[in-house]
Each structure stands twice: as C-alpha cells, then as structure tokens.
C-alpha cells in the first residue's frame, strides 16, 4: 500500500464550482503536510502548507485530520486556470517527503 | 533567473549509453534531491543529499548514481541507460529548518532511452 494515496480523478467541474480533494497517509508519525500544483509537463510548485489548525489562502483551504489520517484541499469558485494536477505530500520521522500520485482537475467553461 | 536549473532539458539516447543529468541551484539550500516521474506513478525519489559529503539512496536508486560536487550542484548519472529509465527527471532543493516536504523543483529533464 502506497504511503500517500490520492484519487487520480480526473475531477471535471464547471467554472465557479467548489471542488475538494482528499489525500490519505498511512504513516501516523507524519508531521508535515503540503499541497503542490503541477501543470502538464512542468515542475511541481508548492501551493500551500497544511497545518493542524487549517490553512486558507484566497480560494484555497487546506485541512488536516490526524485522527483519520487525511488532508484535504478545497477550491472555491474554480477558475479555468486551476486546471492542473494536485499532489499531496507528507513527511514522517524520516527526512524525506512522500508524494502522492496526484489528482487531476479539469475546470471547463 | 531560475533558482533551480537542470541541463539538459531534453535528451534522447540509446540503450547502454552513459548519461549525466545536471542540477544547479542558487537558493543556498543544503538539501538536494533527484526524482523521476512516470505517468500514473507519481514522483519517486532516486537519491538525496543533505550536504556536500552526504549521499543517500532513495526509493529507486538501482541503475543510478549521483555526485554532489558542491553545495550548489548535484548530478545524476545513468551508468548504462535502459528503456525503462525513460521518464521525466526532476531535481529539487529544500531548507533544513523548513518542513522537509517544502521543496523547490527544477524545470525537469525529459529523458528518452531508445
């Protein structure tokens, strides 16, 4: 079982919709969590960190649920430019991060 | 200028050839990483280095080697390339006092082994 699991999608939503992705992690010792955005054939770029208290940045909200071992990303008022693959990342007691395989989002007019 | 650069950006080679991919960074970070990305498999860690004298194997190091020539440079070598090493390769850096998942990626090298 992969340490970090994501629904690959694609999630196909209209502009203006609200969409949410979940990501589960298996290592209960994981301490840091992040969401990355990756456009096709481009490098991943950090979108936001995920804190225990939640984290909001404009239309994006990230949350952590330690009891159920998952993190979530909520995107409100989706834009065409939000179309991308979203990667979740966890890092446990080791010093290396573990990436999920990514969730594809397609926002259509 | 980009903080993390990779050369070459694209490379086509033949089975059995030795290939070197190079990564340079101007971010001043001590930690550097090499990943490969394959469709449907996500990012997999090949090697990582926390300092000039530190080299560690990642999840899929077989068939690869690395060299940390300086704080700013981290090279990945394929000693004898094979077709299943065809992939998109990324170099990344991070700071030790930030979460280890907070990484900065280079633009990637698309490698094709025929």
Coordinates of C-alpha atoms in Angstrom, one line a residue:
Chain A
X1 CA 0.0 0.0 0.0
X2 CA 1.4 3.4 -1.0
X3 CA 2.1 5.6 1.9
X4 CA 0.2 8.5 0.4
X5 CA -2.9 7.9 -1.6
X6 CA -5.0 10.2 -3.8
X7 CA -7.9 9.7 -6.1
X8 CA -6.4 10.2 -9.5
X9 CA -9.6 11.7 -10.9
X10 CA -10.0 13.5 -13.2
X11 CA -12.3 15.8 -11.4
X12 CA -14.2 17.6 -14.2
X13 CA -16.0 20.7 -12.9
X14 CA -17.5 23.9 -14.4
X15 CA -16.1 27.3 -13.7
X16 CA -17.3 28.7 -10.4
X17 CA -17.8 25.3 -8.8
X18 CA -16.3 24.2 -5.4
X19 CA -14.2 21.1 -5.5
X20 CA -12.5 19.1 -2.8
X21 CA -9.7 16.6 -2.9
X22 CA -8.7 14.2 -0.1
X23 CA -5.4 12.5 0.4
X24 CA -4.8 9.7 3.0
X25 CA -1.5 8.9 4.6
X26 CA -0.5 5.7 6.3
X27 CA 2.4 6.9 8.5
X28 CA 0.9 8.1 11.7
X29 CA 4.3 9.7 12.5
X30 CA 4.0 12.1 9.6
X31 CA 4.4 15.6 10.8
X32 CA 4.4 17.9 7.8
X33 CA 1.9 18.1 5.0
X34 CA 1.8 20.1 1.8
X35 CA -0.2 20.5 -1.4
X36 CA 1.6 21.1 -4.7
X37 CA 0.2 22.1 -8.1
X38 CA 1.7 20.6 -11.2
X39 CA 0.8 21.8 -14.7
X40 CA 1.3 19.4 -17.6
X41 CA 4.9 18.6 -18.3
X42 CA 6.0 21.3 -15.8
X43 CA 7.7 21.0 -12.4
X44 CA 5.6 20.8 -9.2
X45 CA 5.2 24.0 -7.3
X46 CA 4.3 24.4 -3.7
X47 CA 0.7 25.5 -3.3
X48 CA 0.3 25.6 0.4
X49 CA 1.3 24.0 3.7
X50 CA -1.3 22.2 5.8
X51 CA -1.4 23.0 9.4
X52 CA -3.3 21.2 12.2
X53 CA -5.4 24.3 12.6
X54 CA -6.1 24.5 8.8
X55 CA -4.8 26.9 6.3
X56 CA -6.6 29.3 3.9
X57 CA -5.1 31.2 1.1
X58 CA -7.7 33.1 -1.0
X59 CA -9.9 30.5 -2.7
X60 CA -7.9 27.6 -1.4
X61 CA -8.4 25.9 2.0
X62 CA -6.3 23.0 3.3
X63 CA -7.1 21.0 6.3
X64 CA -5.6 18.1 8.3
X65 CA -7.4 15.4 10.1
X66 CA -4.9 13.5 12.2
X67 CA -7.5 11.1 13.7
X68 CA -8.5 9.8 10.3
X69 CA -5.1 10.4 8.7
X70 CA -6.1 12.5 5.8
X71 CA -5.5 16.0 4.4
X72 CA -7.9 17.9 2.2
X73 CA -7.8 20.7 -0.3
X74 CA -10.9 22.8 -1.1
X75 CA -11.0 25.1 -4.1
X76 CA -13.8 27.6 -4.2
X77 CA -15.0 29.5 -7.3
X78 CA -12.9 27.4 -9.6
X79 CA -11.2 29.1 -12.5
X80 CA -10.1 27.7 -15.8
X81 CA -6.5 28.3 -14.7
X82 CA -7.0 26.0 -11.7
X83 CA -6.8 23.1 -14.2
X84 CA -3.8 21.1 -13.1
X85 CA -2.7 18.0 -11.1
X86 CA -2.6 18.5 -7.4
X87 CA -0.1 16.5 -5.4
X88 CA -0.2 15.9 -1.7
X89 CA 2.9 15.4 0.3
X90 CA 3.6 14.1 3.8
X91 CA 6.8 13.7 5.7
X92 CA 7.2 11.5 8.7
X93 CA 10.0 10.7 11.0
X94 CA 12.4 10.4 8.1
X95 CA 13.9 13.5 6.4
X96 CA 12.4 12.8 3.1
X97 CA 8.9 13.6 1.8
X98 CA 6.5 11.2 0.2
X99 CA 4.4 12.4 -2.7
X100 CA 1.0 11.1 -3.7
X101 CA 0.4 10.3 -7.3
X102 CA -1.7 13.4 -7.9
X103 CA -5.3 14.3 -8.5
X104 CA -6.2 15.7 -11.9
X105 CA -8.6 18.7 -12.0
X106 CA -10.2 20.0 -15.2
X107 CA -12.2 23.2 -15.0
X108 CA -14.4 23.8 -18.1
X109 CA -16.3 26.8 -19.2
Chain B
X1 CA 16.8 33.7 -13.5
X2 CA 15.5 30.4 -12.2
X3 CA 16.7 29.3 -8.8
X4 CA 17.0 25.6 -9.7
X5 CA 18.2 24.8 -13.2
X6 CA 18.6 21.5 -14.9
X7 CA 20.6 20.5 -18.0
X8 CA 19.8 19.2 -20.5
X9 CA 16.1 19.8 -20.7
X10 CA 15.6 17.1 -23.2
X11 CA 17.7 14.1 -24.1
X12 CA 17.3 11.2 -26.4
X13 CA 19.9 8.4 -26.1
X14 CA 20.4 4.7 -26.8
X15 CA 20.4 1.7 -24.6
X16 CA 23.8 1.2 -22.9
X17 CA 24.9 4.8 -23.1
X18 CA 26.1 6.7 -20.0
X19 CA 24.1 9.8 -19.3
X20 CA 24.6 12.6 -16.9
X21 CA 21.9 15.0 -15.8
X22 CA 23.0 18.1 -14.0
X23 CA 21.3 20.3 -11.5
X24 CA 22.4 23.7 -10.1
X25 CA 20.8 25.9 -7.6
X26 CA 21.2 29.5 -6.4
X27 CA 18.9 29.2 -3.4
X28 CA 21.7 28.4 -1.0
X29 CA 19.9 25.2 0.2
X30 CA 21.9 22.3 1.7
X31 CA 19.4 19.7 0.7
X32 CA 19.1 18.4 -2.8
X33 CA 17.0 15.6 -4.3
X34 CA 16.6 13.7 -7.6
X35 CA 13.2 12.3 -8.6
X36 CA 11.7 10.6 -11.6
X37 CA 8.1 10.9 -12.6
X38 CA 6.3 8.4 -14.7
X39 CA 2.7 8.6 -15.8
X40 CA 0.4 7.1 -13.2
X41 CA 3.3 6.5 -10.7
X42 CA 3.9 10.0 -9.4
X43 CA 7.2 11.2 -8.2
X44 CA 9.7 8.7 -6.9
X45 CA 12.8 9.6 -5.0
X46 CA 16.1 8.3 -6.6
X47 CA 18.8 9.9 -4.4
X48 CA 19.1 12.7 -1.9
X49 CA 21.9 14.7 -0.3
X50 CA 21.8 16.8 2.8
X51 CA 25.3 18.2 2.5
X52 CA 28.3 18.0 0.2
X53 CA 29.6 14.9 1.8
X54 CA 26.2 13.2 2.3
X55 CA 24.6 10.9 -0.3
X56 CA 21.6 8.7 0.4
X57 CA 19.7 6.2 -1.7
X58 CA 16.0 6.8 -2.2
X59 CA 13.2 4.5 -3.2
X60 CA 14.6 3.6 -6.7
X61 CA 18.3 4.0 -6.8
X62 CA 19.3 0.9 -8.8
X63 CA 20.8 1.8 -12.1
X64 CA 21.6 5.4 -11.0
X65 CA 24.4 7.2 -9.2
X66 CA 24.9 10.7 -8.0
X67 CA 27.6 13.2 -7.3
X68 CA 27.4 16.3 -5.0
X69 CA 30.2 18.4 -6.4
X70 CA 29.4 21.4 -4.3
X71 CA 26.5 22.8 -2.3
X72 CA 25.0 24.2 -5.4
X73 CA 25.5 21.2 -7.7
X74 CA 24.0 17.7 -7.7
X75 CA 24.4 15.4 -10.7
X76 CA 22.6 12.2 -11.6
X77 CA 24.2 9.6 -13.8
X78 CA 22.7 6.6 -15.6
X79 CA 25.7 4.3 -16.0
X80 CA 24.1 2.2 -18.7
X81 CA 20.8 3.6 -19.8
X82 CA 17.9 1.2 -20.4
X83 CA 14.5 1.9 -22.0
X84 CA 12.6 1.7 -18.7
X85 CA 14.6 4.7 -17.5
X86 CA 12.7 6.8 -20.0
X87 CA 11.0 9.4 -17.7
X88 CA 10.8 13.0 -16.6
X89 CA 13.5 13.7 -14.1
X90 CA 13.3 16.5 -11.5
X91 CA 15.9 18.0 -9.2
X92 CA 14.7 19.7 -6.0
X93 CA 16.1 21.6 -3.1
X94 CA 14.9 22.3 0.4
X95 CA 16.0 24.1 3.6
X96 CA 16.7 22.1 6.7
X97 CA 14.7 24.4 9.0
X98 CA 11.5 24.2 7.0
X99 CA 9.3 21.2 6.6
X100 CA 11.0 18.6 4.6
X101 CA 8.1 18.5 2.2
X102 CA 8.6 22.2 1.2
X103 CA 10.7 21.7 -1.9
X104 CA 11.7 23.8 -4.9
X105 CA 11.9 22.0 -8.2
X106 CA 13.9 22.5 -11.3
X107 CA 12.1 22.5 -14.7
X108 CA 12.8 18.9 -15.3
X109 CA 14.8 16.8 -17.9
X110 CA 12.8 14.7 -20.3
X111 CA 14.9 11.6 -21.0
X112 CA 14.1 9.1 -23.7
X113 CA 16.1 5.9 -23.9
X114 CA 15.7 4.0 -27.2

